[in-house]
mmCIF file of C-alpha atoms in Angstrom:
data_model
loop_
_atom_site.group_PDB
_atom_site.id
_atom_site.type_symbol
_atom_site.label_atom_id
_atom_site.label_comp_id
_atom_site.label_asym_id
_atom_site.label_seq_id
_atom_site.Cartn_x
_atom_site.Cartn_y
_atom_site.Cartn_z
ATOM 1 C CA UNK C 1 109.283 94.076 118.783
ATOM 2 C CA UNK C 2 112.455 93.114 116.959
ATOM 3 C CA UNK C 3 113.850 96.632 117.402
ATOM 4 C CA UNK C 4 113.011 96.660 121.119
ATOM 5 C CA UNK C 5 114.547 93.221 121.556
ATOM 6 C CA UNK C 6 117.743 94.220 119.762
ATOM 7 C CA UNK C 7 118.165 97.457 121.695
ATOM 8 C CA UNK C 8 117.376 95.786 125.035
ATOM 9 C CA UNK C 9 119.942 93.085 124.359
ATOM 10 C CA UNK C 10 122.513 95.701 123.425
ATOM 11 C CA UNK C 11 121.872 97.712 126.589
ATOM 12 C CA UNK C 12 122.060 94.669 128.868
ATOM 13 C CA UNK C 13 125.177 93.286 127.218
ATOM 14 C CA UNK C 14 126.967 96.589 126.906
ATOM 15 C CA UNK C 15 126.535 96.938 123.169
ATOM 16 C CA UNK C 16 125.472 99.924 121.106
ATOM 17 C CA UNK C 17 126.802 103.481 121.269
ATOM 18 C CA UNK C 18 128.163 104.752 124.580
ATOM 19 C CA UNK C 19 126.381 107.629 126.319
ATOM 20 C CA UNK C 20 129.303 109.977 125.697
ATOM 21 C CA UNK C 21 129.292 109.319 121.945
ATOM 22 C CA UNK C 22 132.170 108.465 119.626
ATOM 23 C CA UNK C 23 134.395 111.494 120.215
ATOM 24 C CA UNK C 24 137.825 110.950 118.715
ATOM 25 C CA UNK C 25 140.131 112.705 121.171
ATOM 26 C CA UNK C 26 143.692 112.094 122.199
ATOM 27 C CA UNK C 27 143.968 110.213 125.520
ATOM 28 C CA UNK C 28 144.602 112.410 128.546
ATOM 29 C CA UNK C 29 148.377 112.666 128.931
ATOM 30 C CA UNK C 30 148.113 113.315 132.677
ATOM 31 C CA UNK C 31 145.431 110.955 134.016
ATOM 32 C CA UNK C 32 144.245 111.526 137.588
ATOM 33 C CA UNK C 33 144.164 108.930 140.337
ATOM 34 C CA UNK C 34 141.113 108.087 142.431
ATOM 35 C CA UNK C 35 142.883 109.464 145.511
ATOM 36 C CA UNK C 36 143.460 112.803 143.783
ATOM 37 C CA UNK C 37 139.830 113.024 142.668
ATOM 38 C CA UNK C 38 138.550 112.278 146.180
ATOM 39 C CA UNK C 39 140.795 114.971 147.643
ATOM 40 C CA UNK C 40 139.774 117.449 144.957
ATOM 41 C CA UNK C 41 136.048 116.803 145.451
ATOM 42 C CA UNK C 42 136.329 117.312 149.220
ATOM 43 C CA UNK C 43 138.341 120.515 148.806
ATOM 44 C CA UNK C 44 135.950 122.064 146.272
ATOM 45 C CA UNK C 45 132.841 121.219 148.281
ATOM 46 C CA UNK C 46 134.374 122.731 151.413
ATOM 47 C CA UNK C 47 135.152 125.888 149.407
ATOM 48 C CA UNK C 48 131.432 126.243 148.720
ATOM 49 C CA UNK C 49 130.576 125.768 152.405
ATOM 50 C CA UNK C 50 133.270 128.249 153.438
ATOM 51 C CA UNK C 51 131.823 130.805 151.038
ATOM 52 C CA UNK C 52 128.448 130.430 152.779
ATOM 53 C CA UNK C 53 129.971 130.898 156.229
ATOM 54 C CA UNK C 54 132.356 133.748 155.443
ATOM 55 C CA UNK C 55 130.937 137.254 155.279
ATOM 56 C CA UNK C 56 132.851 138.494 152.238
ATOM 57 C CA UNK C 57 132.491 137.271 148.661
ATOM 58 C CA UNK C 58 135.441 135.501 147.052
ATOM 59 C CA UNK C 59 134.774 135.429 143.318
ATOM 60 C CA UNK C 60 137.811 133.236 142.604
ATOM 61 C CA UNK C 61 136.238 130.386 144.590
ATOM 62 C CA UNK C 62 132.538 130.656 143.742
ATOM 63 C CA UNK C 63 131.111 131.991 140.495
ATOM 64 C CA UNK C 64 128.309 134.597 140.428
ATOM 65 C CA UNK C 65 125.902 131.908 139.162
ATOM 66 C CA UNK C 66 126.542 129.672 142.183
ATOM 67 C CA UNK C 67 126.459 132.637 144.592
ATOM 68 C CA UNK C 68 123.118 133.793 143.160
ATOM 69 C CA UNK C 69 121.756 130.257 143.498
ATOM 70 C CA UNK C 70 122.628 130.241 147.212
ATOM 71 C CA UNK C 71 120.981 133.653 147.534
ATOM 72 C CA UNK C 72 117.796 132.643 145.686
ATOM 73 C CA UNK C 73 117.581 129.420 147.701
ATOM 74 C CA UNK C 74 117.577 131.434 150.941
ATOM 75 C CA UNK C 75 120.786 129.869 152.293
ATOM 76 C CA UNK C 76 122.561 133.237 152.424
ATOM 77 C CA UNK C 77 121.400 136.846 152.402
ATOM 78 C CA UNK C 78 123.348 139.740 150.985
ATOM 79 C CA UNK C 79 123.998 143.284 152.143
ATOM 80 C CA UNK C 80 126.175 145.243 149.731
ATOM 81 C CA UNK C 81 129.384 143.335 149.032
ATOM 82 C CA UNK C 82 128.967 141.121 152.083
ATOM 83 C CA UNK C 83 126.693 138.204 152.833
ATOM 84 C CA UNK C 84 125.675 136.188 155.866
ATOM 85 C CA UNK C 85 124.453 132.644 156.316
ATOM 86 C CA UNK C 86 120.754 132.233 157.131
ATOM 87 C CA UNK C 87 118.879 129.791 159.344
ATOM 88 C CA UNK C 88 118.177 127.455 156.415
ATOM 89 C CA UNK C 89 121.821 127.758 155.374
ATOM 90 C CA UNK C 90 123.032 126.721 158.827
ATOM 91 C CA UNK C 91 120.548 123.835 158.806
ATOM 92 C CA UNK C 92 122.018 122.852 155.437
ATOM 93 C CA UNK C 93 125.488 122.677 157.038
ATOM 94 C CA UNK C 94 124.191 120.226 159.660
ATOM 95 C CA UNK C 95 123.414 117.669 156.924
ATOM 96 C CA UNK C 96 125.820 114.969 155.794
ATOM 97 C CA UNK C 97 127.790 115.670 152.607
ATOM 98 C CA UNK C 98 125.630 113.377 150.371
ATOM 99 C CA UNK C 99 122.468 115.066 151.691
ATOM 100 C CA UNK C 100 123.999 118.497 151.137
ATOM 101 C CA UNK C 101 124.853 117.642 147.537
ATOM 102 C CA UNK C 102 121.374 116.233 146.938
ATOM 103 C CA UNK C 103 119.697 119.357 148.352
ATOM 104 C CA UNK C 104 121.999 121.722 146.456
ATOM 105 C CA UNK C 105 121.505 119.963 143.121
ATOM 106 C CA UNK C 106 117.732 120.023 143.538
ATOM 107 C CA UNK C 107 117.935 123.806 144.016
ATOM 108 C CA UNK C 108 120.300 124.064 141.039
ATOM 109 C CA UNK C 109 118.024 122.084 138.719
ATOM 110 C CA UNK C 110 115.061 124.147 139.879
ATOM 111 C CA UNK C 111 116.855 127.346 138.791
ATOM 112 C CA UNK C 112 118.898 126.064 135.827
ATOM 113 C CA UNK C 113 116.623 127.714 133.250
ATOM 114 C CA UNK C 114 117.506 131.136 134.702
ATOM 115 C CA UNK C 115 121.157 130.636 133.683
ATOM 116 C CA UNK C 116 120.347 129.419 130.183
ATOM 117 C CA UNK C 117 120.495 125.659 130.747
ATOM 118 C CA UNK C 118 117.938 123.068 129.700
ATOM 119 C CA UNK C 119 116.526 121.008 132.594
ATOM 120 C CA UNK C 120 116.105 117.835 130.514
ATOM 121 C CA UNK C 121 119.664 117.998 129.211
ATOM 122 C CA UNK C 122 121.063 118.562 132.723
ATOM 123 C CA UNK C 123 119.067 115.664 134.163
ATOM 124 C CA UNK C 124 120.188 113.345 131.378
ATOM 125 C CA UNK C 125 123.833 114.277 131.975
ATOM 126 C CA UNK C 126 123.507 113.653 135.735
ATOM 127 C CA UNK C 127 122.027 110.201 135.095
ATOM 128 C CA UNK C 128 124.850 109.473 132.657
ATOM 129 C CA UNK C 129 127.437 110.467 135.254
ATOM 130 C CA UNK C 130 126.010 107.908 137.678
ATOM 131 C CA UNK C 131 127.022 105.172 135.195
ATOM 132 C CA UNK C 132 130.539 106.516 134.667
ATOM 133 C CA UNK C 133 133.733 105.000 136.071
ATOM 134 C CA UNK C 134 135.739 106.696 138.811
ATOM 135 C CA UNK C 135 139.199 107.620 137.532
ATOM 136 C CA UNK C 136 138.250 107.560 133.849
ATOM 137 C CA UNK C 137 138.283 110.678 131.642
ATOM 138 C CA UNK C 138 135.308 111.550 129.461
ATOM 139 C CA UNK C 139 134.850 114.108 126.678
ATOM 140 C CA UNK C 140 132.886 117.236 127.610
ATOM 141 C CA UNK C 141 130.974 117.486 124.354
ATOM 142 C CA UNK C 142 128.202 120.096 124.452
ATOM 143 C CA UNK C 143 127.951 120.289 128.273
ATOM 144 C CA UNK C 144 130.561 123.016 128.757
ATOM 145 C CA UNK C 145 128.604 125.432 130.993
ATOM 146 C CA UNK C 146 127.082 122.675 133.128
ATOM 147 C CA UNK C 147 130.475 121.010 133.572
ATOM 148 C CA UNK C 148 131.974 124.330 134.698
ATOM 149 C CA UNK C 149 129.357 124.613 137.458
ATOM 150 C CA UNK C 150 129.841 120.984 138.499
ATOM 151 C CA UNK C 151 133.585 121.585 138.499
ATOM 152 C CA UNK C 152 133.223 124.438 140.994
ATOM 153 C CA UNK C 153 131.450 122.287 143.546
ATOM 154 C CA UNK C 154 133.687 119.245 143.083
ATOM 155 C CA UNK C 155 131.368 116.904 141.198
ATOM 156 C CA UNK C 156 133.754 116.762 138.243
ATOM 157 C CA UNK C 157 137.432 117.581 137.716
ATOM 158 C CA UNK C 158 138.679 119.491 134.685
ATOM 159 C CA UNK C 159 142.311 120.571 134.512
ATOM 160 C CA UNK C 160 141.393 123.936 132.961
ATOM 161 C CA UNK C 161 138.228 125.312 131.443
ATOM 162 C CA UNK C 162 139.524 124.758 127.876
ATOM 163 C CA UNK C 163 140.382 121.102 128.471
ATOM 164 C CA UNK C 164 138.254 118.689 126.352
ATOM 165 C CA UNK C 165 138.286 116.061 129.108
ATOM 166 C CA UNK C 166 136.677 115.839 132.528
ATOM 167 C CA UNK C 167 136.760 113.272 135.334
ATOM 168 C CA UNK C 168 133.602 112.507 137.357
ATOM 169 C CA UNK C 169 134.350 112.435 141.088
ATOM 170 C CA UNK C 170 132.847 110.114 143.670
ATOM 171 C CA UNK C 171 130.335 112.842 144.589
ATOM 172 C CA UNK C 172 128.880 112.811 141.071
ATOM 173 C CA UNK C 173 128.862 109.030 140.660
ATOM 174 C CA UNK C 174 127.254 108.430 144.071
ATOM 175 C CA UNK C 175 124.823 111.351 143.748
ATOM 176 C CA UNK C 176 121.884 109.171 142.698
ATOM 177 C CA UNK C 177 122.980 106.139 144.703
ATOM 178 C CA UNK C 178 120.749 105.122 147.601
ATOM 179 C CA UNK C 179 123.789 103.805 149.432
ATOM 180 C CA UNK C 180 125.805 107.016 149.264
ATOM 181 C CA UNK C 181 124.572 108.058 152.718
ATOM 182 C CA UNK C 182 125.743 104.789 154.244
ATOM 183 C CA UNK C 183 129.135 104.856 152.524
ATOM 184 C CA UNK C 184 129.761 108.518 153.363
ATOM 185 C CA UNK C 185 132.848 109.079 155.459
ATOM 186 C CA UNK C 186 131.870 109.612 159.094
ATOM 187 C CA UNK C 187 133.778 112.588 160.444
ATOM 188 C CA UNK C 188 134.962 112.250 164.017
ATOM 189 C CA UNK C 189 133.724 114.897 166.422
ATOM 190 C CA UNK C 190 136.118 117.614 167.516
ATOM 191 C CA UNK C 191 134.218 119.826 169.990
ATOM 192 C CA UNK C 192 134.401 119.885 173.773
ATOM 193 C CA UNK C 193 131.935 122.184 175.569
ATOM 194 C CA UNK C 194 132.377 122.931 179.271
ATOM 195 C CA UNK C 195 129.847 124.201 181.794
ATOM 196 C CA UNK C 196 131.672 127.564 181.896
ATOM 197 C CA UNK C 197 130.724 128.004 178.195
ATOM 198 C CA UNK C 198 134.274 127.432 176.993
ATOM 199 C CA UNK C 199 134.491 125.614 173.659
ATOM 200 C CA UNK C 200 137.589 123.628 172.673
ATOM 201 C CA UNK C 201 137.811 122.699 168.995
ATOM 202 C CA UNK C 202 140.471 120.109 168.105
ATOM 203 C CA UNK C 203 140.714 120.946 164.412
ATOM 204 C CA UNK C 204 142.744 122.851 161.847
ATOM 205 C CA UNK C 205 139.966 122.796 159.248
ATOM 206 C CA UNK C 206 139.118 126.363 158.225
ATOM 207 C CA UNK C 207 135.462 125.506 157.638
ATOM 208 C CA UNK C 208 135.051 123.997 161.104
ATOM 209 C CA UNK C 209 136.728 127.023 162.684
ATOM 210 C CA UNK C 210 134.494 129.430 160.752
ATOM 211 C CA UNK C 211 131.378 127.509 161.824
ATOM 212 C CA UNK C 212 132.306 127.708 165.497
ATOM 213 C CA UNK C 213 132.982 131.433 165.084
ATOM 214 C CA UNK C 214 129.345 131.930 164.038
ATOM 215 C CA UNK C 215 128.191 131.579 167.649
ATOM 216 C CA UNK C 216 131.347 131.707 169.818
ATOM 217 C CA UNK C 217 134.134 134.245 170.336
ATOM 218 C CA UNK C 218 137.603 132.939 169.466
ATOM 219 C CA UNK C 219 139.962 133.456 172.415
ATOM 220 C CA UNK C 220 143.078 131.521 171.364
ATOM 221 C CA UNK C 221 144.113 129.785 168.171
ATOM 222 C CA UNK C 222 146.891 127.252 167.676
ATOM 223 C CA UNK C 223 147.905 125.052 164.738
ATOM 224 C CA UNK C 224 145.281 122.364 165.310
ATOM 225 C CA UNK C 225 143.361 123.668 168.295
ATOM 226 C CA UNK C 226 141.232 126.711 169.118
ATOM 227 C CA UNK C 227 139.627 127.965 172.315
ATOM 228 C CA UNK C 228 136.315 129.786 172.092
ATOM 229 C CA UNK C 229 133.770 131.223 174.476
ATOM 230 C CA UNK C 230 130.010 131.186 174.042
ATOM 231 C CA UNK C 231 128.735 134.556 175.252
ATOM 232 C CA UNK C 232 125.436 136.357 175.254
ATOM 233 C CA UNK C 233 126.751 138.733 172.564
ATOM 234 C CA UNK C 234 128.043 135.954 170.300
ATOM 235 C CA UNK C 235 124.774 134.021 170.573
ATOM 236 C CA UNK C 236 122.714 137.167 169.956
ATOM 237 C CA UNK C 237 124.736 137.782 166.784
ATOM 238 C CA UNK C 238 123.983 134.245 165.605
ATOM 239 C CA UNK C 239 120.297 134.725 166.411
ATOM 240 C CA UNK C 240 120.253 137.933 164.374
ATOM 241 C CA UNK C 241 121.464 135.930 161.371
ATOM 242 C CA UNK C 242 118.541 133.543 161.835
ATOM 243 C CA UNK C 243 120.439 130.727 163.556
ATOM 244 C CA UNK C 244 118.339 129.304 166.391
ATOM 245 C CA UNK C 245 119.481 128.019 169.781
ATOM 246 C CA UNK C 246 118.360 124.515 168.799
ATOM 247 C CA UNK C 247 120.500 124.627 165.658
ATOM 248 C CA UNK C 248 123.543 125.659 167.708
ATOM 249 C CA UNK C 249 122.932 122.804 170.151
ATOM 250 C CA UNK C 250 122.413 120.339 167.293
ATOM 251 C CA UNK C 251 125.741 121.436 165.825
ATOM 252 C CA UNK C 252 127.533 121.042 169.167
ATOM 253 C CA UNK C 253 126.080 117.564 169.666
ATOM 254 C CA UNK C 254 126.647 116.305 166.106
ATOM 255 C CA UNK C 255 130.315 117.418 166.237
ATOM 256 C CA UNK C 256 130.995 116.470 169.858
ATOM 257 C CA UNK C 257 134.364 114.928 170.656
ATOM 258 C CA UNK C 258 134.243 111.156 171.418
ATOM 259 C CA UNK C 259 135.036 111.992 175.030
ATOM 260 C CA UNK C 260 131.957 114.247 175.158
ATOM 261 C CA UNK C 261 129.744 111.472 173.829
ATOM 262 C CA UNK C 262 130.200 109.644 177.114
ATOM 263 C CA UNK C 263 128.224 112.381 178.895
ATOM 264 C CA UNK C 264 124.467 112.019 179.401
ATOM 265 C CA UNK C 265 123.254 114.451 178.209
ATOM 266 C CA UNK C 266 126.071 115.311 175.822
ATOM 267 C CA UNK C 267 125.738 119.076 176.384
ATOM 268 C CA UNK C 268 125.412 120.183 180.012
ATOM 269 C CA UNK C 269 121.900 121.418 180.979
ATOM 270 C CA UNK C 270 123.387 124.740 182.182
ATOM 271 C CA UNK C 271 124.622 125.464 178.657
ATOM 272 C CA UNK C 272 121.435 124.236 176.998
ATOM 273 C CA UNK C 273 119.137 126.238 179.285
ATOM 274 C CA UNK C 274 121.191 129.426 178.954
ATOM 275 C CA UNK C 275 121.154 129.279 175.154
ATOM 276 C CA UNK C 276 117.370 129.004 175.177
ATOM 277 C CA UNK C 277 117.119 131.856 177.716
ATOM 278 C CA UNK C 278 119.243 134.102 175.492
ATOM 279 C CA UNK C 279 116.980 133.200 172.596
ATOM 280 C CA UNK C 280 113.866 134.010 174.635
ATOM 281 C CA UNK C 281 115.230 137.507 175.302
ATOM 282 C CA UNK C 282 114.519 138.322 171.669
ATOM 283 C CA UNK C 283 110.897 137.231 172.078
ATOM 284 C CA UNK C 284 109.946 139.509 174.950
ATOM 285 C CA UNK C 285 108.330 142.025 172.631
ATOM 286 C CA UNK C 286 106.258 141.373 169.545
ATOM 287 C CA UNK C 287 104.731 143.850 167.124
ATOM 288 C CA UNK C 288 101.418 143.752 165.334
ATOM 289 C CA UNK C 289 99.807 146.351 163.125
ATOM 290 C CA UNK C 290 96.696 148.046 164.506
ATOM 291 C CA UNK C 291 94.374 151.026 164.049
ATOM 292 C CA UNK C 292 93.738 153.626 166.778
ATOM 293 C CA UNK C 293 90.208 154.938 167.430
ATOM 294 C CA UNK C 294 90.100 158.121 169.512
ATOM 295 C CA UNK C 295 88.271 161.462 169.962
ATOM 296 C CA UNK C 296 84.946 159.874 170.911
ATOM 297 C CA UNK C 297 82.434 162.610 171.869
ATOM 298 C CA UNK C 298 80.910 160.647 174.740
ATOM 299 C CA UNK C 299 81.423 157.623 176.919
ATOM 300 C CA UNK C 300 78.357 156.042 175.312
ATOM 301 C CA UNK C 301 79.896 156.238 171.831
ATOM 302 C CA UNK C 302 83.132 154.702 173.058
ATOM 303 C CA UNK C 303 81.277 151.936 174.919
ATOM 304 C CA UNK C 304 79.240 150.935 171.845
ATOM 305 C CA UNK C 305 82.280 150.673 169.564
ATOM 306 C CA UNK C 306 84.365 148.985 172.260
ATOM 307 C CA UNK C 307 81.730 146.322 172.887
ATOM 308 C CA UNK C 308 81.330 145.644 169.174
ATOM 309 C CA UNK C 309 85.095 145.256 168.708
ATOM 310 C CA UNK C 310 85.250 142.894 171.692
ATOM 311 C CA UNK C 311 82.403 140.777 170.294
ATOM 312 C CA UNK C 312 84.238 140.207 167.007
ATOM 313 C CA UNK C 313 87.537 139.630 168.832
ATOM 314 C CA UNK C 314 89.696 142.365 167.318
ATOM 315 C CA UNK C 315 90.597 144.505 170.356
ATOM 316 C CA UNK C 316 94.361 144.843 170.840
ATOM 317 C CA UNK C 317 94.349 147.498 173.568
ATOM 318 C CA UNK C 318 91.926 149.953 175.135
ATOM 319 C CA UNK C 319 91.790 152.725 177.759
ATOM 320 C CA UNK C 320 88.281 153.475 178.992
ATOM 321 C CA UNK C 321 89.228 156.632 180.923
ATOM 322 C CA UNK C 322 90.888 158.252 177.890
ATOM 323 C CA UNK C 323 88.427 156.747 175.379
ATOM 324 C CA UNK C 324 91.180 155.106 173.339
ATOM 325 C CA UNK C 325 90.739 151.881 171.381
ATOM 326 C CA UNK C 326 93.181 149.941 169.195
ATOM 327 C CA UNK C 327 91.849 147.186 166.925
ATOM 328 C CA UNK C 328 93.831 144.843 164.715
ATOM 329 C CA UNK C 329 94.100 145.429 161.001
ATOM 330 C CA UNK C 330 91.874 142.473 160.166
ATOM 331 C CA UNK C 331 88.915 143.795 162.174
ATOM 332 C CA UNK C 332 89.416 147.456 161.258
ATOM 333 C CA UNK C 333 87.123 147.263 158.219
ATOM 334 C CA UNK C 334 84.178 145.823 160.175
ATOM 335 C CA UNK C 335 84.598 148.267 163.077
ATOM 336 C CA UNK C 336 84.795 151.213 160.677
ATOM 337 C CA UNK C 337 81.590 150.172 158.887
ATOM 338 C CA UNK C 338 79.787 149.647 162.204
ATOM 339 C CA UNK C 339 80.902 153.027 163.553
ATOM 340 C CA UNK C 340 79.741 154.848 160.392
ATOM 341 C CA UNK C 341 76.370 153.058 160.480
ATOM 342 C CA UNK C 342 75.950 153.875 164.168
ATOM 343 C CA UNK C 343 76.676 157.576 163.675
ATOM 344 C CA UNK C 344 74.306 157.744 160.708
ATOM 345 C CA UNK C 345 71.526 156.018 162.655
ATOM 346 C CA UNK C 346 71.890 158.418 165.583
ATOM 347 C CA UNK C 347 72.222 161.492 163.415
ATOM 348 C CA UNK C 348 75.829 162.287 164.353
#
């Protein structure tokens, strides 16, 4: 009890050894300001999102470990040297930045053992970061690989990979904070969508421009303004990548310009209905595996098998005149057994 009491008192009063140990290192000669760290964190996180949206890999921005994590998490799919964002990846982009970081780190921790990291050690370090001070440098210690990954996505700043110091950014400190969602910077909408399917994006942000290009053709581009056009072909391309019409509409609404927010509904029904119609075009035909039964010797044989298949509910298609019957794969085994038993019973 005395030990527990002493340690509890030390923890509450700030005594005892600090979580980062007693590393004797020279103070950082070029300390970073809070403003610099905030800018750095935003830039690095947007680099990750741009990598997801762009179709070609840029190894200088995202390491193979991070790229493979996105691939294994189903947020991108790869074909040769190129990749494309998936439906779950686009849904990920619709989240707020704190929610994106939370989701990404959960996927990272789930796969950390595949890149040689210990889950317990990583979790402990993340909890320690939540108690760190913004703008203060800390020694890296034995967390080199983990810090390098956190550095790539903007959760920590390290001047170069050999530097013994790192700075936690606001993203890392607020990661486990329940209030991070409330304190997250609310980005003003920048999209105007007209009933003629023209899209006007008042932005110079490369990520925003790349996102709009996922489902709209770019017609004109200026310094801080682009004009796009939502077409059947551009929407079909987005649908092929797994992005649904609802996700496109959610994106348009969540990034609508303040002037657009005055409309009720925000997106004109003509645009909404047409997007869903283009999506329905892909659902006109559906495929299902089946087994064809043919070459029946008599109408009676065909009728017996046909009736049995109907009774067990496995008929996909039939043609009485041509004595053709298609049953689904699930019922094929039962129909086959019945047909063999029937032929054996009638001496065929």
